[in-house]
Amino acid sequence: MAKFRSALLAACLVVGTPLVTTACTSMPDEVSRQDIDAQSRQALNKLTSENSAARAIAAKSSAVLIFPSIVKAGLGVGGAYGEGQMRHNGAVRDYYSTFTGSWGLQAGAQQYGYAVFLMNDAAVKYVEDSDGWEIGVGPTVVLVNAGVAENLSTSTLKEDAYAFIFDQKGLMAGVSIEGTKITKLDAK
């Protein structure tokens, strides 16, 4: 099964056709679901223990979308794909995939994770009810980097969502989540 999922991921990244993208949004099997649960929990715990801004935002958030491992590759045309979950009050609410396509001057591959803290029930409902949420459309998302984190306090949290990118590894410069599509995985 792992070889199949790897081949499917590679096809999603290289080809990116609607047919392959649809295949990538099927509900993970039981073993994969357990892997996503364990990896998401570990990534979220590490992020909030090492980053005080993430810890403060997590304490005030309504829910979090956590994608512990996203693979990004490109040579002119590229893409990034990963699977994760929405957690609410410490429990898994649903499973999601994240996909970003890109083109332009790029070559290389990298792996990273990201978390999007949803700060209010309206943002959570929007994500749950949408047929795929494209970051940059809908709830306002602030990408928290070192500069933004210095100026955040629990009294200045006014946006719908705050995103953190973590554990970047590989040979590609920069990561952006603008234009990323987050889609609920189909339950079968």
JSON list of C-alpha atoms in Angstrom, two decimals:
[
{"chain": "A", "resi": 1, "resn": "MET", "atom": "CA", "xyz": [0.00, 0.00, 0.00]},
{"chain": "A", "resi": 2, "resn": "ALA", "atom": "CA", "xyz": [2.86, 2.38, 0.77]},
{"chain": "A", "resi": 3, "resn": "LYS", "atom": "CA", "xyz": [4.29, 1.93, -2.75]},
{"chain": "A", "resi": 4, "resn": "PHE", "atom": "CA", "xyz": [0.87, 2.64, -4.24]},
{"chain": "A", "resi": 5, "resn": "ARG", "atom": "CA", "xyz": [0.45, 5.84, -2.19]},
{"chain": "A", "resi": 6, "resn": "SER", "atom": "CA", "xyz": [3.97, 6.98, -3.16]},
{"chain": "A", "resi": 7, "resn": "ALA", "atom": "CA", "xyz": [3.27, 6.34, -6.83]},
{"chain": "A", "resi": 8, "resn": "LEU", "atom": "CA", "xyz": [-0.06, 8.15, -6.55]},
{"chain": "A", "resi": 9, "resn": "LEU", "atom": "CA", "xyz": [1.64, 11.10, -4.85]},
{"chain": "A", "resi": 10, "resn": "ALA", "atom": "CA", "xyz": [4.26, 11.26, -7.61]},
{"chain": "A", "resi": 11, "resn": "ALA", "atom": "CA", "xyz": [1.51, 11.20, -10.22]},
{"chain": "A", "resi": 12, "resn": "CYS", "atom": "CA", "xyz": [-0.32, 14.03, -8.42]},
{"chain": "A", "resi": 13, "resn": "LEU", "atom": "CA", "xyz": [2.83, 16.13, -8.32]},
{"chain": "A", "resi": 14, "resn": "VAL", "atom": "CA", "xyz": [3.97, 15.50, -11.88]},
{"chain": "A", "resi": 15, "resn": "VAL", "atom": "CA", "xyz": [0.75, 15.16, -13.84]},
{"chain": "A", "resi": 16, "resn": "GLY", "atom": "CA", "xyz": [-1.75, 17.07, -11.71]},
{"chain": "A", "resi": 17, "resn": "THR", "atom": "CA", "xyz": [-4.71, 16.08, -13.88]},
{"chain": "A", "resi": 18, "resn": "PRO", "atom": "CA", "xyz": [-8.22, 16.33, -12.44]},
{"chain": "A", "resi": 19, "resn": "LEU", "atom": "CA", "xyz": [-8.54, 12.54, -12.59]},
{"chain": "A", "resi": 20, "resn": "VAL", "atom": "CA", "xyz": [-5.37, 11.97, -10.56]},
{"chain": "A", "resi": 21, "resn": "THR", "atom": "CA", "xyz": [-6.22, 14.82, -8.16]},
{"chain": "A", "resi": 22, "resn": "THR", "atom": "CA", "xyz": [-9.62, 13.22, -7.56]},
{"chain": "A", "resi": 23, "resn": "ALA", "atom": "CA", "xyz": [-7.89, 9.92, -6.83]},
{"chain": "A", "resi": 24, "resn": "CYS", "atom": "CA", "xyz": [-5.66, 11.72, -4.33]},
{"chain": "A", "resi": 25, "resn": "THR", "atom": "CA", "xyz": [-8.68, 12.88, -2.32]},
{"chain": "A", "resi": 26, "resn": "SER", "atom": "CA", "xyz": [-9.98, 9.46, -1.31]},
{"chain": "A", "resi": 27, "resn": "MET", "atom": "CA", "xyz": [-10.13, 8.68, 2.39]},
{"chain": "A", "resi": 28, "resn": "PRO", "atom": "CA", "xyz": [-6.89, 7.16, 3.67]},
{"chain": "A", "resi": 29, "resn": "ASP", "atom": "CA", "xyz": [-7.02, 3.53, 4.71]},
{"chain": "A", "resi": 30, "resn": "GLU", "atom": "CA", "xyz": [-6.95, 2.54, 8.41]},
{"chain": "A", "resi": 31, "resn": "VAL", "atom": "CA", "xyz": [-3.15, 2.28, 8.61]},
{"chain": "A", "resi": 32, "resn": "SER", "atom": "CA", "xyz": [-2.71, 5.64, 6.87]},
{"chain": "A", "resi": 33, "resn": "ARG", "atom": "CA", "xyz": [-5.32, 7.20, 9.12]},
{"chain": "A", "resi": 34, "resn": "GLN", "atom": "CA", "xyz": [-3.37, 6.00, 12.16]},
{"chain": "A", "resi": 35, "resn": "ASP", "atom": "CA", "xyz": [-0.15, 7.36, 10.62]},
{"chain": "A", "resi": 36, "resn": "ILE", "atom": "CA", "xyz": [-1.78, 10.74, 9.97]},
{"chain": "A", "resi": 37, "resn": "ASP", "atom": "CA", "xyz": [-3.10, 10.79, 13.55]},
{"chain": "A", "resi": 38, "resn": "ALA", "atom": "CA", "xyz": [0.30, 10.02, 15.07]},
{"chain": "A", "resi": 39, "resn": "GLN", "atom": "CA", "xyz": [2.28, 12.35, 12.79]},
{"chain": "A", "resi": 40, "resn": "SER", "atom": "CA", "xyz": [-0.20, 15.21, 13.21]},
{"chain": "A", "resi": 41, "resn": "ARG", "atom": "CA", "xyz": [-0.25, 14.91, 16.98]},
{"chain": "A", "resi": 42, "resn": "GLN", "atom": "CA", "xyz": [3.56, 14.78, 17.11]},
{"chain": "A", "resi": 43, "resn": "ALA", "atom": "CA", "xyz": [3.98, 17.74, 14.73]},
{"chain": "A", "resi": 44, "resn": "LEU", "atom": "CA", "xyz": [1.46, 19.88, 16.61]},
{"chain": "A", "resi": 45, "resn": "ASN", "atom": "CA", "xyz": [3.04, 19.07, 19.97]},
{"chain": "A", "resi": 46, "resn": "LYS", "atom": "CA", "xyz": [6.50, 19.91, 18.64]},
{"chain": "A", "resi": 47, "resn": "LEU", "atom": "CA", "xyz": [5.31, 23.17, 17.02]},
{"chain": "A", "resi": 48, "resn": "THR", "atom": "CA", "xyz": [3.53, 24.42, 20.13]},
{"chain": "A", "resi": 49, "resn": "SER", "atom": "CA", "xyz": [6.33, 23.39, 22.48]},
{"chain": "A", "resi": 50, "resn": "GLU", "atom": "CA", "xyz": [9.05, 25.09, 20.40]},
{"chain": "A", "resi": 51, "resn": "ASN", "atom": "CA", "xyz": [7.17, 28.19, 19.22]},
{"chain": "A", "resi": 52, "resn": "SER", "atom": "CA", "xyz": [5.62, 30.51, 21.82]},
{"chain": "A", "resi": 53, "resn": "ALA", "atom": "CA", "xyz": [3.48, 32.33, 19.22]},
{"chain": "A", "resi": 54, "resn": "ALA", "atom": "CA", "xyz": [2.04, 29.00, 18.01]},
{"chain": "A", "resi": 55, "resn": "ARG", "atom": "CA", "xyz": [1.39, 27.98, 21.61]},
{"chain": "A", "resi": 56, "resn": "ALA", "atom": "CA", "xyz": [-0.49, 31.24, 22.35]},
{"chain": "A", "resi": 57, "resn": "ILE", "atom": "CA", "xyz": [-2.52, 31.04, 19.16]},
{"chain": "A", "resi": 58, "resn": "ALA", "atom": "CA", "xyz": [-3.33, 27.35, 19.73]},
{"chain": "A", "resi": 59, "resn": "ALA", "atom": "CA", "xyz": [-4.74, 28.20, 23.15]},
{"chain": "A", "resi": 60, "resn": "LYS", "atom": "CA", "xyz": [-7.17, 30.70, 21.57]},
{"chain": "A", "resi": 61, "resn": "SER", "atom": "CA", "xyz": [-8.06, 28.80, 18.40]},
{"chain": "A", "resi": 62, "resn": "SER", "atom": "CA", "xyz": [-11.32, 26.98, 17.67]},
{"chain": "A", "resi": 63, "resn": "ALA", "atom": "CA", "xyz": [-9.61, 24.26, 15.60]},
{"chain": "A", "resi": 64, "resn": "VAL", "atom": "CA", "xyz": [-6.39, 23.51, 13.75]},
{"chain": "A", "resi": 65, "resn": "LEU", "atom": "CA", "xyz": [-5.66, 22.03, 10.34]},
{"chain": "A", "resi": 66, "resn": "ILE", "atom": "CA", "xyz": [-2.34, 20.20, 10.65]},
{"chain": "A", "resi": 67, "resn": "PHE", "atom": "CA", "xyz": [-0.39, 18.81, 7.71]},
{"chain": "A", "resi": 68, "resn": "PRO", "atom": "CA", "xyz": [2.71, 17.16, 9.17]},
{"chain": "A", "resi": 69, "resn": "SER", "atom": "CA", "xyz": [4.42, 16.16, 5.93]},
{"chain": "A", "resi": 70, "resn": "ILE", "atom": "CA", "xyz": [4.04, 17.85, 2.57]},
{"chain": "A", "resi": 71, "resn": "VAL", "atom": "CA", "xyz": [6.24, 16.87, -0.36]},
{"chain": "A", "resi": 72, "resn": "LYS", "atom": "CA", "xyz": [7.03, 19.61, -2.89]},
{"chain": "A", "resi": 73, "resn": "ALA", "atom": "CA", "xyz": [8.86, 18.96, -6.17]},
{"chain": "A", "resi": 74, "resn": "GLY", "atom": "CA", "xyz": [9.31, 20.90, -9.35]},
{"chain": "A", "resi": 75, "resn": "LEU", "atom": "CA", "xyz": [11.26, 21.38, -12.53]},
{"chain": "A", "resi": 76, "resn": "GLY", "atom": "CA", "xyz": [9.59, 24.28, -14.29]},
{"chain": "A", "resi": 77, "resn": "VAL", "atom": "CA", "xyz": [6.19, 22.86, -13.32]},
{"chain": "A", "resi": 78, "resn": "GLY", "atom": "CA", "xyz": [5.78, 21.68, -9.77]},
{"chain": "A", "resi": 79, "resn": "GLY", "atom": "CA", "xyz": [3.41, 20.76, -7.04]},
{"chain": "A", "resi": 80, "resn": "ALA", "atom": "CA", "xyz": [3.09, 20.00, -3.36]},
{"chain": "A", "resi": 81, "resn": "TYR", "atom": "CA", "xyz": [0.83, 17.41, -1.75]},
{"chain": "A", "resi": 82, "resn": "GLY", "atom": "CA", "xyz": [0.17, 16.13, 1.75]},
{"chain": "A", "resi": 83, "resn": "GLU", "atom": "CA", "xyz": [-2.52, 14.74, 3.99]},
{"chain": "A", "resi": 84, "resn": "GLY", "atom": "CA", "xyz": [-3.54, 15.88, 7.43]},
{"chain": "A", "resi": 85, "resn": "GLN", "atom": "CA", "xyz": [-6.46, 16.47, 9.70]},
{"chain": "A", "resi": 86, "resn": "MET", "atom": "CA", "xyz": [-8.61, 19.03, 11.43]},
{"chain": "A", "resi": 87, "resn": "ARG", "atom": "CA", "xyz": [-8.40, 18.78, 15.23]},
{"chain": "A", "resi": 88, "resn": "HIS", "atom": "CA", "xyz": [-10.99, 20.35, 17.49]},
{"chain": "A", "resi": 89, "resn": "ASN", "atom": "CA", "xyz": [-10.64, 20.20, 21.29]},
{"chain": "A", "resi": 90, "resn": "GLY", "atom": "CA", "xyz": [-7.85, 17.64, 20.88]},
{"chain": "A", "resi": 91, "resn": "ALA", "atom": "CA", "xyz": [-9.96, 15.24, 18.81]},
{"chain": "A", "resi": 92, "resn": "VAL", "atom": "CA", "xyz": [-9.83, 14.51, 15.09]},
{"chain": "A", "resi": 93, "resn": "ARG", "atom": "CA", "xyz": [-12.78, 16.08, 13.31]},
{"chain": "A", "resi": 94, "resn": "ASP", "atom": "CA", "xyz": [-11.97, 15.17, 9.68]},
{"chain": "A", "resi": 95, "resn": "TYR", "atom": "CA", "xyz": [-9.14, 14.31, 7.29]},
{"chain": "A", "resi": 96, "resn": "TYR", "atom": "CA", "xyz": [-7.94, 16.67, 4.57]},
{"chain": "A", "resi": 97, "resn": "SER", "atom": "CA", "xyz": [-5.51, 16.84, 1.68]},
{"chain": "A", "resi": 98, "resn": "THR", "atom": "CA", "xyz": [-3.51, 19.88, 0.63]},
{"chain": "A", "resi": 99, "resn": "PHE", "atom": "CA", "xyz": [-2.39, 20.51, -2.95]},
{"chain": "A", "resi": 100, "resn": "THR", "atom": "CA", "xyz": [-0.50, 23.37, -4.54]},
{"chain": "A", "resi": 101, "resn": "GLY", "atom": "CA", "xyz": [0.46, 23.61, -8.21]},
{"chain": "A", "resi": 102, "resn": "SER", "atom": "CA", "xyz": [3.11, 26.01, -9.46]},
{"chain": "A", "resi": 103, "resn": "TRP", "atom": "CA", "xyz": [5.07, 26.94, -12.55]},
{"chain": "A", "resi": 104, "resn": "GLY", "atom": "CA", "xyz": [8.01, 29.14, -13.31]},
{"chain": "A", "resi": 105, "resn": "LEU", "atom": "CA", "xyz": [11.68, 29.14, -12.48]},
{"chain": "A", "resi": 106, "resn": "GLN", "atom": "CA", "xyz": [11.97, 26.26, -10.03]},
{"chain": "A", "resi": 107, "resn": "ALA", "atom": "CA", "xyz": [13.94, 23.08, -9.63]},
{"chain": "A", "resi": 108, "resn": "GLY", "atom": "CA", "xyz": [14.31, 20.77, -6.67]},
{"chain": "A", "resi": 109, "resn": "ALA", "atom": "CA", "xyz": [12.36, 19.03, -3.97]},
{"chain": "A", "resi": 110, "resn": "GLN", "atom": "CA", "xyz": [11.59, 19.64, -0.34]},
{"chain": "A", "resi": 111, "resn": "GLN", "atom": "CA", "xyz": [9.47, 18.45, 2.53]},
{"chain": "A", "resi": 112, "resn": "TYR", "atom": "CA", "xyz": [7.76, 20.60, 5.15]},
{"chain": "A", "resi": 113, "resn": "GLY", "atom": "CA", "xyz": [4.68, 20.76, 7.32]},
{"chain": "A", "resi": 114, "resn": "TYR", "atom": "CA", "xyz": [2.19, 23.47, 8.15]},
{"chain": "A", "resi": 115, "resn": "ALA", "atom": "CA", "xyz": [-0.57, 24.20, 10.61]},
{"chain": "A", "resi": 116, "resn": "VAL", "atom": "CA", "xyz": [-3.49, 26.60, 10.15]},
{"chain": "A", "resi": 117, "resn": "PHE", "atom": "CA", "xyz": [-5.11, 27.66, 13.41]},
{"chain": "A", "resi": 118, "resn": "LEU", "atom": "CA", "xyz": [-8.77, 28.57, 12.80]},
{"chain": "A", "resi": 119, "resn": "MET", "atom": "CA", "xyz": [-9.66, 31.27, 15.31]},
{"chain": "A", "resi": 120, "resn": "ASN", "atom": "CA", "xyz": [-13.45, 31.28, 15.18]},
{"chain": "A", "resi": 121, "resn": "ASP", "atom": "CA", "xyz": [-16.40, 29.01, 14.47]},
{"chain": "A", "resi": 122, "resn": "ALA", "atom": "CA", "xyz": [-17.19, 30.84, 11.21]},
{"chain": "A", "resi": 123, "resn": "ALA", "atom": "CA", "xyz": [-13.73, 29.94, 9.81]},
{"chain": "A", "resi": 124, "resn": "VAL", "atom": "CA", "xyz": [-14.17, 26.31, 10.91]},
{"chain": "A", "resi": 125, "resn": "LYS", "atom": "CA", "xyz": [-17.62, 26.14, 9.30]},
{"chain": "A", "resi": 126, "resn": "TYR", "atom": "CA", "xyz": [-16.29, 27.69, 6.08]},
{"chain": "A", "resi": 127, "resn": "VAL", "atom": "CA", "xyz": [-13.57, 25.03, 5.79]},
{"chain": "A", "resi": 128, "resn": "GLU", "atom": "CA", "xyz": [-15.97, 22.19, 6.65]},
{"chain": "A", "resi": 129, "resn": "ASP", "atom": "CA", "xyz": [-18.71, 23.37, 4.28]},
{"chain": "A", "resi": 130, "resn": "SER", "atom": "CA", "xyz": [-16.57, 24.39, 1.30]},
{"chain": "A", "resi": 131, "resn": "ASP", "atom": "CA", "xyz": [-15.90, 22.05, -1.59]},
{"chain": "A", "resi": 132, "resn": "GLY", "atom": "CA", "xyz": [-12.19, 22.65, -1.21]},
{"chain": "A", "resi": 133, "resn": "TRP", "atom": "CA", "xyz": [-10.83, 25.77, 0.47]},
{"chain": "A", "resi": 134, "resn": "GLU", "atom": "CA", "xyz": [-8.27, 27.78, -1.46]},
{"chain": "A", "resi": 135, "resn": "ILE", "atom": "CA", "xyz": [-6.07, 29.72, 0.93]},
{"chain": "A", "resi": 136, "resn": "GLY", "atom": "CA", "xyz": [-6.38, 33.36, -0.02]},
{"chain": "A", "resi": 137, "resn": "VAL", "atom": "CA", "xyz": [-10.13, 33.02, -0.64]},
{"chain": "A", "resi": 138, "resn": "GLY", "atom": "CA", "xyz": [-12.55, 32.94, 2.29]},
{"chain": "A", "resi": 139, "resn": "PRO", "atom": "CA", "xyz": [-11.23, 33.30, 5.83]},
{"chain": "A", "resi": 140, "resn": "THR", "atom": "CA", "xyz": [-8.27, 35.68, 6.15]},
{"chain": "A", "resi": 141, "resn": "VAL", "atom": "CA", "xyz": [-5.03, 33.80, 6.82]},
{"chain": "A", "resi": 142, "resn": "VAL", "atom": "CA", "xyz": [-1.88, 35.37, 8.26]},
{"chain": "A", "resi": 143, "resn": "LEU", "atom": "CA", "xyz": [1.35, 33.46, 7.64]},
{"chain": "A", "resi": 144, "resn": "VAL", "atom": "CA", "xyz": [3.28, 33.75, 10.90]},
{"chain": "A", "resi": 145, "resn": "ASN", "atom": "CA", "xyz": [7.01, 34.11, 10.44]},
{"chain": "A", "resi": 146, "resn": "ALA", "atom": "CA", "xyz": [9.61, 35.35, 12.94]},
{"chain": "A", "resi": 147, "resn": "GLY", "atom": "CA", "xyz": [8.78, 39.03, 12.27]},
{"chain": "A", "resi": 148, "resn": "VAL", "atom": "CA", "xyz": [5.02, 38.59, 12.63]},
{"chain": "A", "resi": 149, "resn": "ALA", "atom": "CA", "xyz": [5.45, 36.42, 15.73]},
{"chain": "A", "resi": 150, "resn": "GLU", "atom": "CA", "xyz": [7.35, 39.20, 17.53]},
{"chain": "A", "resi": 151, "resn": "ASN", "atom": "CA", "xyz": [4.37, 41.54, 17.21]},
{"chain": "A", "resi": 152, "resn": "LEU", "atom": "CA", "xyz": [1.63, 39.06, 18.15]},
{"chain": "A", "resi": 153, "resn": "SER", "atom": "CA", "xyz": [-0.08, 38.88, 21.49]},
{"chain": "A", "resi": 154, "resn": "THR", "atom": "CA", "xyz": [-3.33, 37.26, 22.48]},
{"chain": "A", "resi": 155, "resn": "SER", "atom": "CA", "xyz": [-4.97, 40.72, 22.43]},
{"chain": "A", "resi": 156, "resn": "THR", "atom": "CA", "xyz": [-3.87, 41.40, 18.82]},
{"chain": "A", "resi": 157, "resn": "LEU", "atom": "CA", "xyz": [-5.31, 38.18, 17.35]},
{"chain": "A", "resi": 158, "resn": "LYS", "atom": "CA", "xyz": [-7.97, 39.60, 15.04]},
{"chain": "A", "resi": 159, "resn": "GLU", "atom": "CA", "xyz": [-7.75, 37.47, 11.89]},
{"chain": "A", "resi": 160, "resn": "ASP", "atom": "CA", "xyz": [-9.71, 34.31, 11.00]},
{"chain": "A", "resi": 161, "resn": "ALA", "atom": "CA", "xyz": [-6.67, 32.05, 10.76]},
{"chain": "A", "resi": 162, "resn": "TYR", "atom": "CA", "xyz": [-2.92, 31.95, 11.45]},
{"chain": "A", "resi": 163, "resn": "ALA", "atom": "CA", "xyz": [-0.58, 29.60, 9.59]},
{"chain": "A", "resi": 164, "resn": "PHE", "atom": "CA", "xyz": [2.86, 28.30, 10.59]},
{"chain": "A", "resi": 165, "resn": "ILE", "atom": "CA", "xyz": [5.27, 26.48, 8.28]},
{"chain": "A", "resi": 166, "resn": "PHE", "atom": "CA", "xyz": [7.71, 24.15, 10.02]},
{"chain": "A", "resi": 167, "resn": "ASP", "atom": "CA", "xyz": [10.36, 21.46, 9.50]},
{"chain": "A", "resi": 168, "resn": "GLN", "atom": "CA", "xyz": [11.53, 22.59, 6.06]},
{"chain": "A", "resi": 169, "resn": "LYS", "atom": "CA", "xyz": [14.02, 20.15, 4.50]},
{"chain": "A", "resi": 170, "resn": "GLY", "atom": "CA", "xyz": [15.29, 19.91, 0.96]},
{"chain": "A", "resi": 171, "resn": "LEU", "atom": "CA", "xyz": [16.74, 21.79, -1.97]},
{"chain": "A", "resi": 172, "resn": "MET", "atom": "CA", "xyz": [14.07, 24.28, -2.97]},
{"chain": "A", "resi": 173, "resn": "ALA", "atom": "CA", "xyz": [13.94, 27.91, -1.94]},
{"chain": "A", "resi": 174, "resn": "GLY", "atom": "CA", "xyz": [10.89, 29.25, -0.14]},
{"chain": "A", "resi": 175, "resn": "VAL", "atom": "CA", "xyz": [7.48, 27.93, 0.75]},
{"chain": "A", "resi": 176, "resn": "SER", "atom": "CA", "xyz": [4.19, 29.71, 0.26]},
{"chain": "A", "resi": 177, "resn": "ILE", "atom": "CA", "xyz": [0.72, 28.47, 1.09]},
{"chain": "A", "resi": 178, "resn": "GLU", "atom": "CA", "xyz": [-1.05, 31.15, -0.99]},
{"chain": "A", "resi": 179, "resn": "GLY", "atom": "CA", "xyz": [-3.21, 29.38, -3.58]},
{"chain": "A", "resi": 180, "resn": "THR", "atom": "CA", "xyz": [-3.06, 26.06, -1.72]},
{"chain": "A", "resi": 181, "resn": "LYS", "atom": "CA", "xyz": [-6.26, 24.06, -1.94]},
{"chain": "A", "resi": 182, "resn": "ILE", "atom": "CA", "xyz": [-7.39, 22.15, 1.12]},
{"chain": "A", "resi": 183, "resn": "THR", "atom": "CA", "xyz": [-9.97, 19.48, 0.43]},
{"chain": "A", "resi": 184, "resn": "LYS", "atom": "CA", "xyz": [-11.83, 17.14, 2.77]},
{"chain": "A", "resi": 185, "resn": "LEU", "atom": "CA", "xyz": [-10.95, 13.54, 2.01]},
{"chain": "A", "resi": 186, "resn": "ASP", "atom": "CA", "xyz": [-13.92, 11.45, 0.94]},
{"chain": "A", "resi": 187, "resn": "ALA", "atom": "CA", "xyz": [-15.16, 8.91, 3.47]},
{"chain": "A", "resi": 188, "resn": "LYS", "atom": "CA", "xyz": [-15.68, 5.52, 1.81]}
]
